């Protein structure tokens, strides 16, 4: 149920291109994602629908604040109104900070989803969870060795196969 709700939100929040993710872009994005950094949306061929982003976040805030107001109304009715003003100020700040957290969460979630989808295209026999860090190491070595772009795919796959065969 929660996964269906997340899928519905993502379908409304993002425009995802039908173009495949390039091999070199996948390697770069994988390295950045594994390091916990935000990835460039153009490398994964997606973008935000900004208007819908504000609307969805606004609806989520409206729903959660309505529940909170119903719960806390009697309490703030009995206490000094200064506490109510302070609580309103804090809530307003949390809403604005929460928007950034919501946007980052959505961006990281769609990035992971698109990386795993592209991974199945470029590395169909190597599961993402097991080999993403190994390929990150191989890609970083390729950058240090200044492997040309046209030979990069062959180099990465050769090194990956060598590392897998040496494990056995």
PDB file of C-alpha atoms in Angstrom, residues 22-24 26-27 30 115-128 131-132 135-136 138-139 152-153 155-158 160:
ATOM      1  CA  UNK A  22      24.402   6.260 -20.721  1.00  0.00           C
ATOM      2  CA  UNK A  23      27.034   3.865 -19.380  1.00  0.00           C
ATOM      3  CA  UNK A  24      29.467   6.584 -18.300  1.00  0.00           C
ATOM      4  CA  UNK A  26      25.558   5.478 -14.761  1.00  0.00           C
ATOM      5  CA  UNK A  27      29.089   4.987 -13.446  1.00  0.00           C
ATOM      6  CA  UNK A  30      26.629   5.370  -8.965  1.00  0.00           C
ATOM      7  CA  UNK A 115      20.025   3.804 -11.017  1.00  0.00           C
ATOM      8  CA  UNK A 116      18.738   0.300 -10.311  1.00  0.00           C
ATOM      9  CA  UNK A 117      16.676   0.367 -13.512  1.00  0.00           C
ATOM     10  CA  UNK A 118      19.690   1.466 -15.603  1.00  0.00           C
ATOM     11  CA  UNK A 119      21.863  -1.066 -13.779  1.00  0.00           C
ATOM     12  CA  UNK A 120      19.666  -3.893 -15.056  1.00  0.00           C
ATOM     13  CA  UNK A 121      20.298  -2.674 -18.598  1.00  0.00           C
ATOM     14  CA  UNK A 122      24.081  -2.233 -18.392  1.00  0.00           C
ATOM     15  CA  UNK A 123      24.937  -4.964 -15.857  1.00  0.00           C
ATOM     16  CA  UNK A 124      22.169  -7.573 -16.148  1.00  0.00           C
ATOM     17  CA  UNK A 125      24.194 -10.389 -14.555  1.00  0.00           C
ATOM     18  CA  UNK A 126      25.539  -8.391 -11.623  1.00  0.00           C
ATOM     19  CA  UNK A 127      23.027  -7.460  -8.890  1.00  0.00           C
ATOM     20  CA  UNK A 128      23.163  -3.802  -7.872  1.00  0.00           C
ATOM     21  CA  UNK A 131      28.384  -5.032  -7.135  1.00  0.00           C
ATOM     22  CA  UNK A 132      27.726  -1.286  -6.955  1.00  0.00           C
ATOM     23  CA  UNK A 135      32.130  -1.015  -9.841  1.00  0.00           C
ATOM     24  CA  UNK A 136      32.642   2.289  -8.047  1.00  0.00           C
ATOM     25  CA  UNK A 138      36.838   0.034 -10.759  1.00  0.00           C
ATOM     26  CA  UNK A 139      35.462   3.290 -12.201  1.00  0.00           C
ATOM     27  CA  UNK A 152      35.652   2.568 -20.612  1.00  0.00           C
ATOM     28  CA  UNK A 153      32.882  -0.022 -20.901  1.00  0.00           C
ATOM     29  CA  UNK A 155      37.711  -1.862 -19.162  1.00  0.00           C
ATOM     30  CA  UNK A 156      35.018  -1.829 -16.452  1.00  0.00           C
ATOM     31  CA  UNK A 157      33.475  -5.108 -17.567  1.00  0.00           C
ATOM     32  CA  UNK A 158      36.879  -6.804 -17.884  1.00  0.00           C
ATOM     33  CA  UNK A 160      34.566  -6.729 -12.970  1.00  0.00           C
TER      34      UNK A 160
END
